[in-house]
XYZ file of C-alpha atoms in Angstrom:
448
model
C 0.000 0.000 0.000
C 1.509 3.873 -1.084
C 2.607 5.682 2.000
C 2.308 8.740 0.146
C 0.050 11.695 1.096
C -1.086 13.026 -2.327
C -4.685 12.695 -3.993
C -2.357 11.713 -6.562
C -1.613 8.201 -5.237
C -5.162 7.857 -3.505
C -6.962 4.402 -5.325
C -10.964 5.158 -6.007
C -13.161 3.697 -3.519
C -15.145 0.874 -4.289
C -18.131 0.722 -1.971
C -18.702 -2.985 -2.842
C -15.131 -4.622 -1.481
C -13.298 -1.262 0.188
C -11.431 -2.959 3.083
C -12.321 -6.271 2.544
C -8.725 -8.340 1.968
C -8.469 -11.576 1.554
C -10.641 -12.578 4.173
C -11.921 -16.763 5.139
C -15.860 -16.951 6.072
C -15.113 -17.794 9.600
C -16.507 -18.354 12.310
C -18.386 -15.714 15.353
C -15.095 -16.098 17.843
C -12.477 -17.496 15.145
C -10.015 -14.638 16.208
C -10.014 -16.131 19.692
C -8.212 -18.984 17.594
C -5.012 -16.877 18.006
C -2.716 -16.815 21.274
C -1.965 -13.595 21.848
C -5.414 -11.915 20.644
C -7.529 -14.135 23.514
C -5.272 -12.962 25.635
C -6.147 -9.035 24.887
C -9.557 -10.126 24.862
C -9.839 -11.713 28.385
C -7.422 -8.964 29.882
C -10.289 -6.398 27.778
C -13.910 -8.001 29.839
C -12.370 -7.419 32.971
C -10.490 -3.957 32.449
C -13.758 -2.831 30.855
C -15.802 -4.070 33.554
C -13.890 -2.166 35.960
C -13.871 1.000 33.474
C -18.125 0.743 33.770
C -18.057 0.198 37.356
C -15.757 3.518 37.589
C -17.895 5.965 34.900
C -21.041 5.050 37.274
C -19.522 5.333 41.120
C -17.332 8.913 39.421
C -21.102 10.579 38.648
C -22.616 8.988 41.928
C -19.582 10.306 43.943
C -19.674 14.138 42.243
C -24.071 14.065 42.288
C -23.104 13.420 45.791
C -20.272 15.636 46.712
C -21.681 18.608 44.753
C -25.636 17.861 44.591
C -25.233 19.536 40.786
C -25.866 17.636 37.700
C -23.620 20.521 35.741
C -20.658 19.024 38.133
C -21.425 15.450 36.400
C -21.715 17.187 33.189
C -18.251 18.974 34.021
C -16.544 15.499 34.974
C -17.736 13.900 31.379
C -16.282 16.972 29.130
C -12.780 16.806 31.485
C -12.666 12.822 30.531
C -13.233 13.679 26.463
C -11.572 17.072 26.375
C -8.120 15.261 25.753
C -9.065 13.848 23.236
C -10.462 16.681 21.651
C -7.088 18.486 22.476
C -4.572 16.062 22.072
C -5.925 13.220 19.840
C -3.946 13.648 16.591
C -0.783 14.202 18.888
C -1.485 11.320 20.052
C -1.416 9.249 16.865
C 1.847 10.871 15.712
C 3.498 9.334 19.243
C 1.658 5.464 18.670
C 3.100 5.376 14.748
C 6.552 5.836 16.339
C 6.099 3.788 19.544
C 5.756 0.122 19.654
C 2.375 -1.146 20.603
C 3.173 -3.900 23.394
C 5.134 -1.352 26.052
C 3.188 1.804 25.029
C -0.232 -0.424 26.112
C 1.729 -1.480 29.354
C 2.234 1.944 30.242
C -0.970 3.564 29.582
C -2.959 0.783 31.200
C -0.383 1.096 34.014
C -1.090 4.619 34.603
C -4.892 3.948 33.946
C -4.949 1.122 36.583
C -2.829 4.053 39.330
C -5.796 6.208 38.642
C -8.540 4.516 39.366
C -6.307 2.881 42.768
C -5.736 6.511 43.614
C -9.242 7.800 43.754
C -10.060 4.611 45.504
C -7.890 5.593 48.514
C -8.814 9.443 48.625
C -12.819 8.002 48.700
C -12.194 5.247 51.018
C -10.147 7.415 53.796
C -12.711 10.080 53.030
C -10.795 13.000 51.724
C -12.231 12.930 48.349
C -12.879 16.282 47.296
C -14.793 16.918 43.482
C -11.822 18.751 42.150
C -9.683 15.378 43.026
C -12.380 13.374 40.804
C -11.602 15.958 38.224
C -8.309 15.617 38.261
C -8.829 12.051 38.304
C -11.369 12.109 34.887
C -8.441 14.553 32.701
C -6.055 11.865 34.047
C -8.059 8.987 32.668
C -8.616 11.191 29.554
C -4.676 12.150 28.864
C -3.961 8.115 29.073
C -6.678 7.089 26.803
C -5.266 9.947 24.077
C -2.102 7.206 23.600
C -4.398 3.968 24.646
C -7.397 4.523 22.452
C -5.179 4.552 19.081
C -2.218 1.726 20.500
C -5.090 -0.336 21.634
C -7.297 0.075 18.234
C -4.048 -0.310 15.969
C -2.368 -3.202 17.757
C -5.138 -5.543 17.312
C -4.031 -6.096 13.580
C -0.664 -6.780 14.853
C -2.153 -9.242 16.890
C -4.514 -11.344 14.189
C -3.559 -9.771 10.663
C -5.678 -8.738 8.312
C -7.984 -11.787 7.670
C -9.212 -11.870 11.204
C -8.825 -7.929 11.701
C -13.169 -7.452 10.730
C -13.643 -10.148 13.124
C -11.562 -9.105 16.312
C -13.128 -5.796 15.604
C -16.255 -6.769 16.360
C -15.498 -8.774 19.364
C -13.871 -5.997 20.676
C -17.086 -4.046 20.353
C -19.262 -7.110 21.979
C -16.809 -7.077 24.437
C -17.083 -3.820 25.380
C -20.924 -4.161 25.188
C -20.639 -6.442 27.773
C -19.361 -4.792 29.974
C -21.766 -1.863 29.504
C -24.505 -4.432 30.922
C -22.373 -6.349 33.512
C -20.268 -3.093 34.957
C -22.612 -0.574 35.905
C -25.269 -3.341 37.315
C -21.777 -4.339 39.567
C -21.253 -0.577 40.577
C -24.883 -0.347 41.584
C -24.377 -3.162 44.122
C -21.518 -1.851 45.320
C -22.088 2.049 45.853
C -25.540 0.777 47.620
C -23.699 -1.994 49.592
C -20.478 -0.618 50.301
C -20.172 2.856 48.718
C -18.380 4.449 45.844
C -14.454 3.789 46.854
C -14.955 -0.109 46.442
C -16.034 -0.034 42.825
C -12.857 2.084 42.492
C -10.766 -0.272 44.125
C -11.870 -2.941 41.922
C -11.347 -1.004 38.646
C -8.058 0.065 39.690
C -7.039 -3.886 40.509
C -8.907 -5.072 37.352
C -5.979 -3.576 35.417
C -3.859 -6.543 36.560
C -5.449 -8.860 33.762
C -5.129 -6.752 30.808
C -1.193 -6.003 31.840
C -0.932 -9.422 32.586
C -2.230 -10.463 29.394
C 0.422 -8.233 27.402
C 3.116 -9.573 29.440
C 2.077 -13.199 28.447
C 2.187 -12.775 24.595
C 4.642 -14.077 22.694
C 6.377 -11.160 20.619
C 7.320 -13.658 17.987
C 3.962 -13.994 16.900
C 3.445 -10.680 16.386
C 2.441 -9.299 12.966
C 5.435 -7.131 12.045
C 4.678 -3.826 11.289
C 6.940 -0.727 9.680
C 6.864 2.197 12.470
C 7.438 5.463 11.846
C 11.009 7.164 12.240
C 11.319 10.593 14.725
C 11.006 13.427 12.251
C 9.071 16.804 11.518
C 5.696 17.424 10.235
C 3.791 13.943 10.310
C 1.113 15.394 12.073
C 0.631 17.500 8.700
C 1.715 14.388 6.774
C -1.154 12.405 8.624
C -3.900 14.827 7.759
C -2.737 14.935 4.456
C -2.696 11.251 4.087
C -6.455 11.143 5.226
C -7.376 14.199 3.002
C -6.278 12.733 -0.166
C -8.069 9.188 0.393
C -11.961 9.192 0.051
C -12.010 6.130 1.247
C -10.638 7.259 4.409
C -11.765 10.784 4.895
C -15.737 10.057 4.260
C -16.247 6.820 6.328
C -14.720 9.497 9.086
C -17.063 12.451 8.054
C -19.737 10.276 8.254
C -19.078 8.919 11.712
C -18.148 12.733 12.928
C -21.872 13.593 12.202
C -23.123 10.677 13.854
C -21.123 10.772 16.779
C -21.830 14.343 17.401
C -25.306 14.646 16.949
C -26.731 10.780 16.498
C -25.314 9.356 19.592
C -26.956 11.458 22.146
C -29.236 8.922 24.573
C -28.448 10.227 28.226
C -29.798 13.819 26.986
C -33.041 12.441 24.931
C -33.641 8.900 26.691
C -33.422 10.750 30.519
C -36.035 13.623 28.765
C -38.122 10.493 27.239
C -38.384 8.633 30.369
C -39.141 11.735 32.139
C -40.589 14.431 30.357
C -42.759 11.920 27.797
C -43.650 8.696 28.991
C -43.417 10.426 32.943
C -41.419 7.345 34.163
C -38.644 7.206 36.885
C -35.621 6.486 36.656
C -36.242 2.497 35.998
C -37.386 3.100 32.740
C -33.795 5.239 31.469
C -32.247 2.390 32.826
C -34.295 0.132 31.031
C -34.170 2.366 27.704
C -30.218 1.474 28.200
C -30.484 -1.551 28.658
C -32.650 -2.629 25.987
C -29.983 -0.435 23.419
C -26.866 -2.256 24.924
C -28.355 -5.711 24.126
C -28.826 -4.555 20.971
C -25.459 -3.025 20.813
C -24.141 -6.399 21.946
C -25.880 -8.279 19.284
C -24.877 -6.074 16.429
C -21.537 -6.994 17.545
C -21.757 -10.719 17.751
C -23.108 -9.878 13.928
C -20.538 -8.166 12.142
C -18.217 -10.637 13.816
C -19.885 -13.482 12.027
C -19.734 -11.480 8.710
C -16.081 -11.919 6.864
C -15.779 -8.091 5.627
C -16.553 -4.744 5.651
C -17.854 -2.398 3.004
C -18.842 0.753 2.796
C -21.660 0.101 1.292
C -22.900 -1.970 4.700
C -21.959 1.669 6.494
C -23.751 3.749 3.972
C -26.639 1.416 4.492
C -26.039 0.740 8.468
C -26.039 4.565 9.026
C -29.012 5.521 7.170
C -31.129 2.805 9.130
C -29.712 4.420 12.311
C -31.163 7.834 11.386
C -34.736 6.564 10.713
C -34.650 4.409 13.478
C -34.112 7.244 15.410
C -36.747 9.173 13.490
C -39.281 6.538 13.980
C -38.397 6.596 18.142
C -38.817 10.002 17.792
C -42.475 9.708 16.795
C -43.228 6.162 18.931
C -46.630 7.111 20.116
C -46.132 4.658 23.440
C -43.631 3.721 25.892
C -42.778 0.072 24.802
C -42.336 1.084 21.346
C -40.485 3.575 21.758
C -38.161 0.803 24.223
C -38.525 -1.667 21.670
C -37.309 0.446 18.785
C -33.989 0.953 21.694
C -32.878 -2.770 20.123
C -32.846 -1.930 16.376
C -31.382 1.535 17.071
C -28.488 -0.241 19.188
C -28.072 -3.095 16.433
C -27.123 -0.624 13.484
C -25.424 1.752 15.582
C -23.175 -0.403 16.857
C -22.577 -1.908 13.286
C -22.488 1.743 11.906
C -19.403 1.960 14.060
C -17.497 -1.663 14.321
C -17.652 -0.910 9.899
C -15.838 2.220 9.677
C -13.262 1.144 11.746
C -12.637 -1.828 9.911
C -12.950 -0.141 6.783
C -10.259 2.875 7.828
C -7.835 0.205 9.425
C -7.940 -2.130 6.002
C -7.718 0.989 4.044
C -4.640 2.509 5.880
C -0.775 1.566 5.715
C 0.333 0.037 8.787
C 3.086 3.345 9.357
C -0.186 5.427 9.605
C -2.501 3.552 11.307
C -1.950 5.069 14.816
C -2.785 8.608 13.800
C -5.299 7.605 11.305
C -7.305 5.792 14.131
C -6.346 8.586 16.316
C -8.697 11.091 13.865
C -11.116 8.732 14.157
C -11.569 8.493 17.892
C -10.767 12.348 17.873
C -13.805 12.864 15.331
C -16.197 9.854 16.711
C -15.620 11.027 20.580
C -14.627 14.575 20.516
C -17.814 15.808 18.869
C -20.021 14.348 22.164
C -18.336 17.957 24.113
C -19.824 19.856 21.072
C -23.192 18.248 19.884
C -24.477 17.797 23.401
C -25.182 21.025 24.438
C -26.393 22.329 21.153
C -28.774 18.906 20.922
C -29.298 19.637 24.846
C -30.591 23.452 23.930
C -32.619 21.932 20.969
C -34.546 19.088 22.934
C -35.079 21.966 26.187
C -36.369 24.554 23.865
C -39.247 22.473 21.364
C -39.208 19.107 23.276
C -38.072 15.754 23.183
C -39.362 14.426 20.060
C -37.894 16.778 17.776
C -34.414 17.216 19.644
C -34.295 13.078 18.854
C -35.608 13.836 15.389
C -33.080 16.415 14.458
C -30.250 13.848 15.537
C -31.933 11.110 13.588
C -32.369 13.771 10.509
C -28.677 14.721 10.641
C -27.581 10.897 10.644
C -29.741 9.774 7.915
C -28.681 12.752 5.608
C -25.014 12.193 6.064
C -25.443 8.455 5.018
C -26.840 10.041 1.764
C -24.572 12.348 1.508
C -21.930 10.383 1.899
C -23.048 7.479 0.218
C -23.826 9.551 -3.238
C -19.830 11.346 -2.589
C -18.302 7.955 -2.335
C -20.416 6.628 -5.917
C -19.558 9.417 -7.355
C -15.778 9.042 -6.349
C -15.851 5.446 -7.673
C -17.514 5.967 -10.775
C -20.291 4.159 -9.674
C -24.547 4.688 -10.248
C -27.676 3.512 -8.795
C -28.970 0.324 -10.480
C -32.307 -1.175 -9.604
C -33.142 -4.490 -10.810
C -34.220 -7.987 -10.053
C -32.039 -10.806 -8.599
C -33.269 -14.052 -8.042
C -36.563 -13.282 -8.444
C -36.424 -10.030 -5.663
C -35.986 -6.687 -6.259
C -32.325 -5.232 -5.542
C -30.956 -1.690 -5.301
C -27.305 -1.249 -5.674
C -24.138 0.480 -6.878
C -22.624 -0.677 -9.804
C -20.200 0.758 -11.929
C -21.022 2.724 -15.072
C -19.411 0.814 -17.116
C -20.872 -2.399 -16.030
C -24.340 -0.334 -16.775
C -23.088 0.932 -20.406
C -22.115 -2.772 -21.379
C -25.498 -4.266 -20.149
C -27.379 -1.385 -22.236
């Protein structure tokens, strides 16, 4: 693959097969096949257990210090804002830094926050600006995690199992997201907020442990990049000049920013609409993690990704959304939580397959880096504008507008990326169905 930065070099997209190498039908888990990824993965449930356990006893501890729902509000931005900040930086240092130590480090210094506010709670001197300082902390590591951890799982399984470690990733994390928070619950009521610290802190023994185990032999060997001026510039220019790159990342910017705002429209929902407690937004959660969880286990069981799948994945999230947004009762509107979760999910696990395929291994860390920076950053942003928007003409259309904005960015997108490739809308039969598809003009002037 060219490690230039031109448009010059940059191939045209193909929206059927973009980032889908050589690549075996396997199996759901077949990436747990391989040594040194199972061990990630096991190390992973329990780290992100812990990190669930931590997000819910940090608001509980701050509603509880400060009796202000801004302070909770405060704590989120102060965990996201380095990423906003420092992201890209943070790419340029994991394309020069071997994967292996730089994840022992950061999940070191992870593990030494979490251990840290765990003994300010439990001797009782926490004070709110020490969980601050405890959230940038967490933030600052994950600027040099988020892209080591994202790019070193090719390293780990290659490029034929890359779609499906992906996705277990995701389910893993998903996982978590039920398990964790149900966990912190027990023990903030039980024992109060400095245990479920403790335990994430200690819970970073199995993913170190699990690094220390692999065998570095076995290792997919890839090309880092030398100490030198500028590749900050060069990475931006690298993503610029690829549509294959740049759009899936548009389109997940949009998304992330003003698509992927539940705790500000399912809290109003469960509230304001359906005039539920707060059972129901936990049960609105719920019901969108299992779904989460199962588009996971899905796109693991598929052997690719296209970009047609996140054209189409994205656009079903924003009417999905719409259609919540217009649910006339309360277990619709829950049910429609599963779909919503499915395609969301997938939306995501598909463009970052599709970037990682599509990059060279010497710019994966700062590639993935713009991708977290875009996909996470814009919650600080979109919030408060979608916050303003569902406070000042209601729930329903504050949803709707996110929904709107999703679905026309697929479009968008989608009719960018055909044009890019050369490609037009063909609607036909196949095997007796109707189909709708891309094809490429030429393939449309020869059948004429």
């Amino acid at each position: 693959m060219s490690t230039g930065s031109g448009a010059d070099s940059a191939p045209a997209p193909d929206t059927h097969d973009t980032a889908s190498a050589p690549q075996a039908k396997s199996s759901m888990f077949s990436s747990l096949k391989i040594r040194n990824y199972r061990l990630f993965f096991i190390g992973q449930v329990v780290s992100n257990t812990g990190t669930w356990m931590q997000r819910i006893a940090q608001d509980w501890l701050v509603l509880s210090l400060t009796g202000s729902s801004a302070a909770v509000g405060i704590t989120t931005a102060l965990q996201f804002l380095p990423m906003l900040l420092f992201g890209l930086y943070g790419g340029v240092l994991v394309d020069r830094l071997p994967k292996r130590p730089t994840l022992l480090a950061t999940q070191t210094a992870m593990g030494l926050t979490g251990l840290a506010l765990a003994a300010l709670t439990l001797s009782g001197h926490v004070q709110v600006w020490h969980v601050y300082l405890a959230a940038f902390a967490m933030g600052l590591a994950t600027v040099i995690d988020n892209p080591a951890r994202q790019s070193f799982v090719s390293e780990m399984v290659g490029p034929g199992q890359l779609q499906n470690a992906v996705s277990l990733n995701s389910a893993n994390f998903q996982s978590a997201r039920l398990v964790g928070p149900a966990v912190a619950g027990l023990l903030i009521t039980g024992v109060g907020t400095g245990w479920a610290f403790l335990l994430n802190g200690v819970s970073f023994v199995a993913p170190i442990t699990g690094l220390l185990l692999m065998r570095a032999r076995e290792l997919n060997v890839v090309r880092r990049a030398p100490r030198g001026k500028g590749q900050l510039r060069e990475g931006l220019r690298y993503v610029a000049g690829r549509p294959e790159l740049i759009w899936p990342i548009v389109l997940v910017g949009f998304i992330g920013t003003f698509g992927f705002n539940f705790p500000v429209w399912l809290s109003a929902y469960a509230d304001d609409i359906f005039h539920a407690g707060a059972g129901t937004y936990s049960l609105f959660n719920t019901l969108m993690a299992v779904g989460s969880l199962a588009g996971a286990l899905l796109a693991a069981r598929r052997g690719t990704a296209r970009l047609r799948m996140l054209i189409g994945a994205a656009l079903a999230f924003g009417v999905l959304e719409i259609a919540a947004a217009l649910a006339p009762s309360l277990w619709l509107f829950a049910l429609l939580m599963v779909p919503i979760g499915i395609f969301g999910l997938t939306v995501n696990v598909t463009a970052n397959t599709t970037v990682q395929m599509a990059t060279d291994p010497a710019m994966r860390g700062r590639v993935m880096a713009l991708f977290m920076m875009v996909f996470m950053g814009g919650t600080p942003l979109g919030a408060p504008l979608v916050g303003w928007i569902t406070d000042t003409y209601g729930s329903r259309v504050g949803f709707a507008v996110g929904g709107l904005i999703s679905a026309a960015a697929a479009v968008t997108v989608g009719l960018v990326l055909a044009r890019v490739g050369n490609l037009r809308l063909s609607v036909g039969w196949h095997r007796g169905h109707p189909e709708v598809r891309f094809v490429p003009r030429e393939r449309l002037a020869t059948a004429a």
